[in-house]
């Protein structure tokens, strides 16, 4: 939102302001980190209580969880502080008739300045990769969203004190970008070009060096119709020509599948890579050229519901076996085996396996297992109560044991290239 100062200034044209996280995702993030903090406290304090109260081998073994518990406490607090800081410190880029004013935050460092438009000689239209962008825009309740989005970016090249500089301005919406480009065009002295290079993670010197390469940039007319389609087709052409040059240099006869075009980050990174198909369809491919889709939705997957339902039901079955005398109330390995099997199934069904899958499985299994046992009459007294205590011990060890199925599934998926690609919406 523009400030009162901007609205009162007749030379002000437009302001691009950073977005805060949507309330739903902000509450979800806060709750997840709060649960992670509680889990860390339980891991740090619970083993001491168990060792003093039960004096079993497994209770002494649980003392090993104190260090991971302290690490989780530190991690959750620092992560929450970082999210709060980011939500309160938003970038601002304001366009005036004769200048650009910007306020940018990078790793807790504040950068503020002004670029006069008579210093600007060239503006490049490009894309940048926005991760978890769906958390910062309004979406429908059960709408699936890509983990990665390609959003428009402007690289403003200007000269100050006999040195070339670059100001990068990320945008969320195309109409906002067009307002800036229209004003630059009206100036007459500013050329507008386009590039397919992904340079947002590069240093300013690397960005300048990459943009000086004439084969990776091309002039772009913003006044003709079909702005977005023409831009994507131009970037597709730049990437296709680069692919042909690279194949010629390497002496390989392999052609790119479907005429896809590589969007590089300025220096020849191998695979996986961002590619443009004709018409601007952007995907990320793995080494074999296969395209995979990675989406995020508020609606839980049916496979996840089934896996956890079977896991919680297994506690009821095992407790019944303990009451009937079929299994020993002290048999913790049965509980650990159930967790390992459920964890392996959960990780196999994940679209793209990450560290957070292990955290989510641990939290859900811990809370669900404890609540399921607490609601069962069989756990009130006798062998059922003893087995429930053993089951709680297994849940306390879960932050350690979960990494066994996670590591195995992650390694297998990596060998088959199943943990790489994402589809990106434009």
Coordinates of C-alpha atoms in Angstrom, one line a residue:
X1 CA 0.0 0.0 0.0
X2 CA 1.3 3.5 -0.9
X3 CA 2.1 5.8 2.1
X4 CA 0.5 9.1 2.7
X5 CA 3.7 10.8 1.7
X6 CA 3.6 9.1 -1.7
X7 CA -0.1 10.0 -2.3
X8 CA 0.6 13.7 -1.5
X9 CA 3.6 13.8 -3.9
X10 CA 2.4 14.7 -7.5
X11 CA 5.5 13.1 -9.0
X12 CA 4.8 9.7 -7.5
X13 CA 3.7 7.0 -10.0
X14 CA 3.7 3.6 -8.4
X15 CA 5.1 1.7 -5.4
X16 CA 5.9 -2.0 -5.2
X17 CA 5.7 -3.1 -1.6
X18 CA 6.6 -6.5 -0.1
X19 CA 3.8 -8.7 1.1
X20 CA 3.2 -10.1 4.5
X21 CA 2.4 -13.8 4.8
X22 CA -1.3 -14.6 4.5
X23 CA -3.1 -15.0 7.9
X24 CA -3.8 -18.7 7.4
X25 CA -0.2 -19.6 6.6
X26 CA 1.1 -17.3 9.3
X27 CA -1.0 -19.0 11.9
X28 CA -0.1 -22.4 10.5
X29 CA 3.6 -21.5 10.6
X30 CA 3.4 -20.2 14.2
X31 CA 1.5 -23.3 15.4
X32 CA 4.1 -25.6 13.7
X33 CA 7.0 -23.8 15.3
X34 CA 5.2 -23.7 18.7
X35 CA 4.6 -27.5 18.5
X36 CA 8.3 -27.9 17.5
X37 CA 9.3 -25.9 20.6
X38 CA 7.0 -28.0 22.8
X39 CA 8.6 -31.1 21.3
X40 CA 12.0 -29.8 22.0
X41 CA 11.0 -29.1 25.6
X42 CA 9.6 -32.6 26.0
X43 CA 12.8 -34.1 24.6
X44 CA 14.9 -32.0 26.9
X45 CA 12.9 -32.5 30.1
X46 CA 11.0 -35.8 29.5
X47 CA 14.1 -38.2 29.5
X48 CA 15.2 -36.9 32.9
X49 CA 11.7 -37.6 34.4
X50 CA 11.6 -41.0 32.8
X51 CA 15.1 -41.9 34.0
X52 CA 14.2 -40.9 37.6
X53 CA 10.8 -42.5 37.6
X54 CA 11.1 -45.8 35.8
X55 CA 14.8 -46.7 36.0
X56 CA 14.6 -49.0 33.0
X57 CA 17.3 -49.4 30.3
X58 CA 15.2 -47.6 27.7
X59 CA 14.6 -44.7 30.1
X60 CA 18.3 -44.2 30.5
X61 CA 18.8 -44.6 26.8
X62 CA 16.3 -41.7 26.3
X63 CA 18.8 -39.3 27.9
X64 CA 20.5 -39.2 24.6
X65 CA 17.5 -37.1 23.4
X66 CA 18.4 -34.1 25.6
X67 CA 20.9 -32.8 23.1
X68 CA 18.4 -33.0 20.1
X69 CA 15.8 -31.4 22.3
X70 CA 18.0 -28.4 23.1
X71 CA 18.8 -28.1 19.4
X72 CA 15.1 -28.1 18.5
X73 CA 14.4 -25.4 21.1
X74 CA 17.1 -23.2 19.7
X75 CA 16.0 -23.9 16.1
X76 CA 12.4 -23.2 16.7
X77 CA 13.1 -19.9 18.5
X78 CA 15.5 -18.6 15.9
X79 CA 13.2 -19.6 13.0
X80 CA 10.2 -18.0 14.6
X81 CA 12.2 -14.8 15.2
X82 CA 13.3 -14.8 11.6
X83 CA 9.8 -15.2 10.3
X84 CA 8.5 -12.3 12.6
X85 CA 11.4 -10.1 11.5
X86 CA 10.7 -10.8 7.8
X87 CA 7.0 -10.2 8.2
X88 CA 7.7 -6.8 9.7
X89 CA 10.4 -5.5 7.4
X90 CA 9.1 -5.3 3.9
X91 CA 10.9 -4.1 0.8
X92 CA 9.7 -1.0 -0.9
X93 CA 10.4 0.3 -4.5
X94 CA 8.8 3.6 -5.4
X95 CA 8.7 5.0 -8.9
X96 CA 8.6 8.8 -9.4
X97 CA 8.8 10.9 -12.5
X98 CA 12.5 11.4 -12.2
X99 CA 13.8 8.8 -9.8
X100 CA 13.4 5.4 -8.1
X101 CA 13.5 5.2 -4.3
X102 CA 14.1 1.8 -2.7
X103 CA 14.3 0.3 0.7
X104 CA 15.6 -3.3 0.7
X105 CA 16.4 -5.7 3.5
X106 CA 18.9 -8.5 3.0
X107 CA 19.8 -10.8 5.9
X108 CA 18.9 -8.2 8.6
X109 CA 20.8 -5.5 6.7
X110 CA 19.0 -2.4 5.5
X111 CA 19.8 -0.9 2.2
X112 CA 18.1 2.4 1.2
X113 CA 18.8 4.7 -1.7
X114 CA 17.7 6.6 -4.8
X115 CA 18.4 6.0 -8.5
X116 CA 17.8 9.0 -10.8
X117 CA 16.3 8.0 -14.1
X118 CA 18.7 10.2 -16.0
X119 CA 21.4 7.8 -14.7
X120 CA 19.5 4.8 -16.2
X121 CA 20.4 3.6 -19.7
X122 CA 19.0 0.1 -19.9
X123 CA 16.3 -2.0 -18.2
X124 CA 16.2 -5.8 -18.5
X125 CA 12.9 -7.9 -18.1
X126 CA 13.6 -11.3 -16.5
X127 CA 12.1 -13.9 -14.2
X128 CA 13.0 -14.9 -10.6
X129 CA 12.1 -18.0 -8.7
X130 CA 9.8 -17.4 -5.7
X131 CA 9.6 -20.3 -3.3
X132 CA 6.4 -20.8 -1.2
X133 CA 4.8 -17.8 -3.0
X134 CA 1.4 -19.2 -2.4
X135 CA 1.7 -18.3 1.3
X136 CA 1.9 -14.6 0.3
X137 CA -1.1 -14.3 -2.0
X138 CA -4.8 -15.0 -1.6
X139 CA -5.9 -18.4 -2.7
X140 CA -8.9 -20.6 -2.6
X141 CA -9.3 -23.0 0.3
X142 CA -8.6 -26.3 -1.5
X143 CA -6.6 -24.8 -4.4
X144 CA -3.3 -26.6 -5.2
X145 CA -0.3 -24.4 -5.5
X146 CA 3.2 -24.8 -6.9
X147 CA 6.0 -24.8 -4.4
X148 CA 8.0 -22.6 -6.9
X149 CA 6.6 -19.8 -9.0
X150 CA 8.4 -17.7 -11.7
X151 CA 7.6 -14.1 -11.2
X152 CA 8.7 -11.0 -13.2
X153 CA 11.9 -9.1 -12.3
X154 CA 13.4 -5.8 -13.6
X155 CA 17.2 -5.3 -13.6
X156 CA 17.8 -1.5 -13.8
X157 CA 21.3 -0.7 -15.1
X158 CA 22.5 2.8 -14.3
X159 CA 25.9 4.6 -14.2
X160 CA 27.1 6.5 -11.1
X161 CA 30.6 7.8 -10.4
X162 CA 31.8 6.3 -13.7
X163 CA 30.7 2.8 -12.5
X164 CA 27.9 0.6 -13.8
X165 CA 25.5 -0.6 -11.2
X166 CA 22.4 -2.8 -11.1
X167 CA 19.2 -2.4 -9.1
X168 CA 17.0 -5.5 -9.1
X169 CA 13.3 -4.9 -8.6
X170 CA 11.1 -8.1 -8.1
X171 CA 7.4 -7.9 -8.9
X172 CA 4.4 -10.0 -8.0
X173 CA 1.9 -8.9 -10.7
X174 CA 2.4 -8.1 -14.4
X175 CA 0.2 -5.0 -14.4
X176 CA 2.6 -3.4 -11.9
X177 CA 5.6 -4.2 -14.0
X178 CA 4.0 -2.7 -17.1
X179 CA 3.4 0.6 -15.3
X180 CA 7.1 0.9 -14.7
X181 CA 8.0 -0.1 -18.2
X182 CA 5.6 2.3 -19.7
X183 CA 7.1 5.2 -17.8
X184 CA 10.7 4.1 -18.8
X185 CA 9.5 4.0 -22.4
X186 CA 8.1 7.5 -22.2
X187 CA 11.5 8.8 -21.0
X188 CA 12.9 8.0 -24.4
X189 CA 16.5 7.5 -23.2
X190 CA 16.0 4.1 -21.6
X191 CA 16.2 1.0 -23.6
X192 CA 14.2 -2.1 -22.7
X193 CA 15.7 -5.5 -23.2
X194 CA 14.8 -9.0 -22.0
X195 CA 17.0 -11.9 -20.7
X196 CA 16.2 -15.5 -19.8
X197 CA 19.0 -15.7 -17.2
X198 CA 18.0 -16.3 -13.6
X199 CA 20.3 -13.9 -11.7
X200 CA 18.5 -13.0 -8.5
X201 CA 20.9 -15.1 -6.4
X202 CA 24.0 -13.7 -8.1
X203 CA 26.2 -10.8 -6.9
X204 CA 25.9 -7.4 -8.5
X205 CA 29.2 -7.9 -10.4
X206 CA 28.0 -11.3 -11.7
X207 CA 24.7 -9.8 -12.8
X208 CA 26.5 -7.1 -14.8
X209 CA 28.9 -9.6 -16.3
X210 CA 26.1 -11.9 -17.4
X211 CA 23.9 -9.1 -18.8
X212 CA 26.8 -7.8 -21.0
X213 CA 26.7 -11.1 -23.0
X214 CA 24.8 -10.0 -26.2
X215 CA 23.7 -13.6 -27.0
X216 CA 21.8 -13.9 -23.8
X217 CA 19.8 -10.7 -24.1
X218 CA 17.5 -9.1 -26.8
X219 CA 15.5 -5.9 -27.2
X220 CA 11.8 -6.1 -26.4
X221 CA 9.0 -3.9 -27.6
X222 CA 6.5 -3.4 -24.8
X223 CA 3.9 -1.5 -26.9
X224 CA 2.7 -4.4 -29.1
X225 CA -0.1 -6.6 -28.1
X226 CA 0.4 -10.0 -26.4
X227 CA 3.1 -8.8 -24.0
X228 CA 3.4 -11.9 -21.9
X229 CA 3.2 -14.4 -24.8
X230 CA 5.8 -12.5 -26.9
X231 CA 8.1 -12.2 -23.9
X232 CA 8.0 -15.9 -23.2
X233 CA 8.5 -16.8 -26.9
X234 CA 11.5 -14.4 -27.0
X235 CA 13.0 -16.1 -23.9
X236 CA 12.3 -19.5 -25.4
X237 CA 14.3 -18.5 -28.5
X238 CA 17.2 -17.2 -26.5
X239 CA 17.5 -20.4 -24.5
X240 CA 17.1 -22.6 -27.6
X241 CA 20.0 -20.8 -29.3
X242 CA 22.1 -21.2 -26.2
X243 CA 21.4 -24.9 -26.1
X244 CA 22.4 -25.2 -29.7
X245 CA 25.7 -23.3 -29.0
X246 CA 26.4 -25.5 -26.1
X247 CA 25.8 -28.7 -28.0
X248 CA 28.1 -27.5 -30.8
X249 CA 30.8 -26.6 -28.3
X250 CA 30.5 -30.0 -26.6
X251 CA 30.4 -31.9 -29.9
X252 CA 27.3 -33.8 -28.8
X253 CA 24.5 -34.8 -31.2
X254 CA 21.8 -35.1 -28.5
X255 CA 18.9 -32.8 -29.0
X256 CA 16.8 -31.3 -26.3
X257 CA 13.5 -33.0 -25.8
X258 CA 10.5 -31.0 -27.2
X259 CA 12.7 -28.1 -28.0
X260 CA 12.8 -27.0 -24.4
X261 CA 14.9 -24.1 -23.4
X262 CA 17.2 -23.9 -20.5
X263 CA 16.9 -21.0 -18.1
X264 CA 20.3 -20.8 -16.5
X265 CA 21.5 -18.8 -13.5
X266 CA 24.2 -17.1 -15.5
X267 CA 26.8 -19.9 -15.4
X268 CA 26.5 -23.4 -16.8
X269 CA 24.9 -25.3 -14.0
X270 CA 24.2 -28.9 -15.0
X271 CA 20.9 -30.5 -14.1
X272 CA 18.2 -30.2 -13.0
X273 CA 17.5 -26.9 -14.8
X274 CA 14.6 -24.6 -15.4
X275 CA 13.3 -24.9 -18.9
X276 CA 10.8 -23.0 -21.1
X277 CA 8.5 -24.9 -23.4
X278 CA 6.9 -23.1 -26.4
X279 CA 4.3 -20.7 -25.3
X280 CA 6.0 -20.1 -22.0
X281 CA 5.2 -23.3 -20.1
X282 CA 7.9 -23.5 -17.5
X283 CA 9.0 -26.7 -15.8
X284 CA 11.9 -28.1 -13.9
X285 CA 13.3 -31.3 -15.3
X286 CA 15.4 -34.0 -13.8
X287 CA 18.4 -35.6 -15.4
X288 CA 16.4 -37.9 -17.6
X289 CA 14.1 -35.1 -18.9
X290 CA 11.1 -36.3 -17.0
X291 CA 8.8 -33.6 -15.6
X292 CA 7.4 -33.9 -12.2
X293 CA 4.8 -31.8 -10.5
X294 CA 5.2 -30.4 -6.9
X295 CA 2.1 -28.7 -5.4
X296 CA 1.1 -27.7 -2.0
X297 CA -2.5 -27.8 -0.8
X298 CA -4.3 -27.2 2.5
X299 CA -6.3 -30.4 1.8
X300 CA -4.5 -33.5 3.2
X301 CA -3.9 -36.3 0.8
X302 CA -5.9 -39.5 1.2
X303 CA -2.8 -41.6 1.4
X304 CA -1.6 -39.5 4.4
X305 CA -4.9 -40.0 6.2
X306 CA -4.8 -43.7 5.6
X307 CA -1.3 -44.1 6.8
X308 CA -1.9 -42.3 10.1
X309 CA -5.2 -44.0 10.6
X310 CA -3.5 -47.4 10.4
X311 CA -0.7 -46.2 12.7
X312 CA -3.1 -45.0 15.4
X313 CA -5.3 -48.1 15.0
X314 CA -2.2 -50.3 15.5
X315 CA -1.9 -48.9 19.0
X316 CA -5.4 -50.2 19.9
X317 CA -4.6 -53.6 18.4
X318 CA -1.2 -53.9 20.2
X319 CA -2.7 -52.8 23.5
X320 CA -5.4 -55.4 23.1
X321 CA -2.7 -58.1 22.5
X322 CA -0.9 -56.9 25.7
X323 CA -4.1 -57.2 27.8
X324 CA -4.7 -60.7 26.4
X325 CA -1.1 -61.7 27.2
X326 CA -0.1 -62.2 23.5
X327 CA 2.7 -59.7 23.7
X328 CA 4.8 -58.4 26.6
X329 CA 3.8 -55.0 28.0
X330 CA 7.5 -54.0 27.9
X331 CA 8.0 -54.9 24.2
X332 CA 8.9 -51.5 22.8
X333 CA 10.2 -52.9 19.5
X334 CA 6.7 -53.5 18.3
X335 CA 5.9 -49.8 18.7
X336 CA 9.1 -48.8 17.0
X337 CA 8.4 -51.2 14.2
X338 CA 5.0 -49.6 13.6
X339 CA 6.6 -46.2 13.5
X340 CA 9.3 -47.3 11.0
X341 CA 6.7 -48.9 8.7
X342 CA 4.4 -45.9 8.8
X343 CA 7.3 -43.5 8.3
X344 CA 8.6 -45.4 5.3
X345 CA 5.1 -45.4 3.7
X346 CA 4.6 -41.7 4.4
X347 CA 8.0 -40.8 2.9
X348 CA 7.5 -43.0 -0.2
X349 CA 4.2 -41.2 -0.9
X350 CA 5.7 -37.7 -0.6
X351 CA 5.9 -35.8 -3.9
X352 CA 9.3 -34.3 -3.0
X353 CA 11.0 -35.5 0.1
X354 CA 12.4 -32.8 2.4
X355 CA 13.5 -32.4 6.0
X356 CA 10.1 -31.0 6.9
X357 CA 8.4 -34.3 6.0
X358 CA 10.3 -36.0 8.9
X359 CA 9.3 -33.2 11.2
X360 CA 5.7 -33.3 10.3
X361 CA 5.5 -37.1 10.6
X362 CA 7.2 -36.9 14.0
X363 CA 4.8 -34.3 15.3
X364 CA 1.7 -35.9 13.9
X365 CA 2.6 -39.4 15.1
X366 CA 3.6 -38.2 18.5
X367 CA 0.4 -36.2 19.2
X368 CA -1.9 -38.8 17.6
X369 CA -0.3 -41.8 19.3
X370 CA -0.5 -40.1 22.8
X371 CA -4.1 -38.9 22.3
X372 CA -5.2 -42.3 20.9
X373 CA -3.8 -44.1 23.9
X374 CA -5.2 -41.6 26.4
X375 CA -8.7 -42.1 25.0
X376 CA -8.7 -45.9 25.2
X377 CA -10.2 -47.6 28.3
X378 CA -7.7 -50.4 27.9
X379 CA -4.8 -48.1 29.0
X380 CA -6.3 -47.1 32.3
X381 CA -4.9 -50.0 34.4
X382 CA -3.1 -53.3 34.3
X383 CA -1.1 -54.6 31.3
X384 CA -2.8 -52.0 29.0
X385 CA -1.5 -49.2 31.1
X386 CA 2.0 -50.7 31.2
X387 CA 2.0 -51.1 27.4
X388 CA 0.8 -47.5 26.9
X389 CA 3.8 -46.4 29.0
X390 CA 6.1 -48.4 26.8
X391 CA 4.4 -46.9 23.7
X392 CA 5.0 -43.4 25.1
X393 CA 8.7 -44.3 25.4
X394 CA 8.7 -45.3 21.7
X395 CA 7.3 -41.9 20.8
X396 CA 10.0 -40.1 22.7
X397 CA 12.6 -42.1 20.7
X398 CA 10.8 -41.2 17.5
X399 CA 12.9 -38.1 16.7
X400 CA 15.9 -40.4 16.5
X401 CA 14.4 -43.5 14.9
X402 CA 12.5 -41.5 12.2
X403 CA 15.7 -40.8 10.4
X404 CA 16.2 -44.5 9.6
X405 CA 13.3 -44.8 7.1
X406 CA 13.7 -41.2 6.0
X407 CA 17.4 -41.8 5.1
X408 CA 16.6 -45.0 3.3
X409 CA 13.7 -43.6 1.3
X410 CA 15.6 -40.4 0.5
X411 CA 18.6 -42.4 -0.8
X412 CA 16.4 -44.6 -3.0
X413 CA 14.5 -41.6 -4.4
X414 CA 17.8 -39.9 -5.2
X415 CA 19.1 -42.9 -7.1
X416 CA 16.0 -42.9 -9.3
X417 CA 15.9 -39.1 -9.6
X418 CA 12.5 -38.9 -8.0
X419 CA 13.4 -36.0 -5.6
X420 CA 14.3 -33.3 -8.1
X421 CA 11.8 -31.7 -10.4
X422 CA 9.1 -29.2 -9.8
X423 CA 6.6 -27.6 -12.1
X424 CA 6.4 -23.8 -12.1
X425 CA 3.4 -21.8 -12.9
X426 CA 3.8 -18.5 -14.8

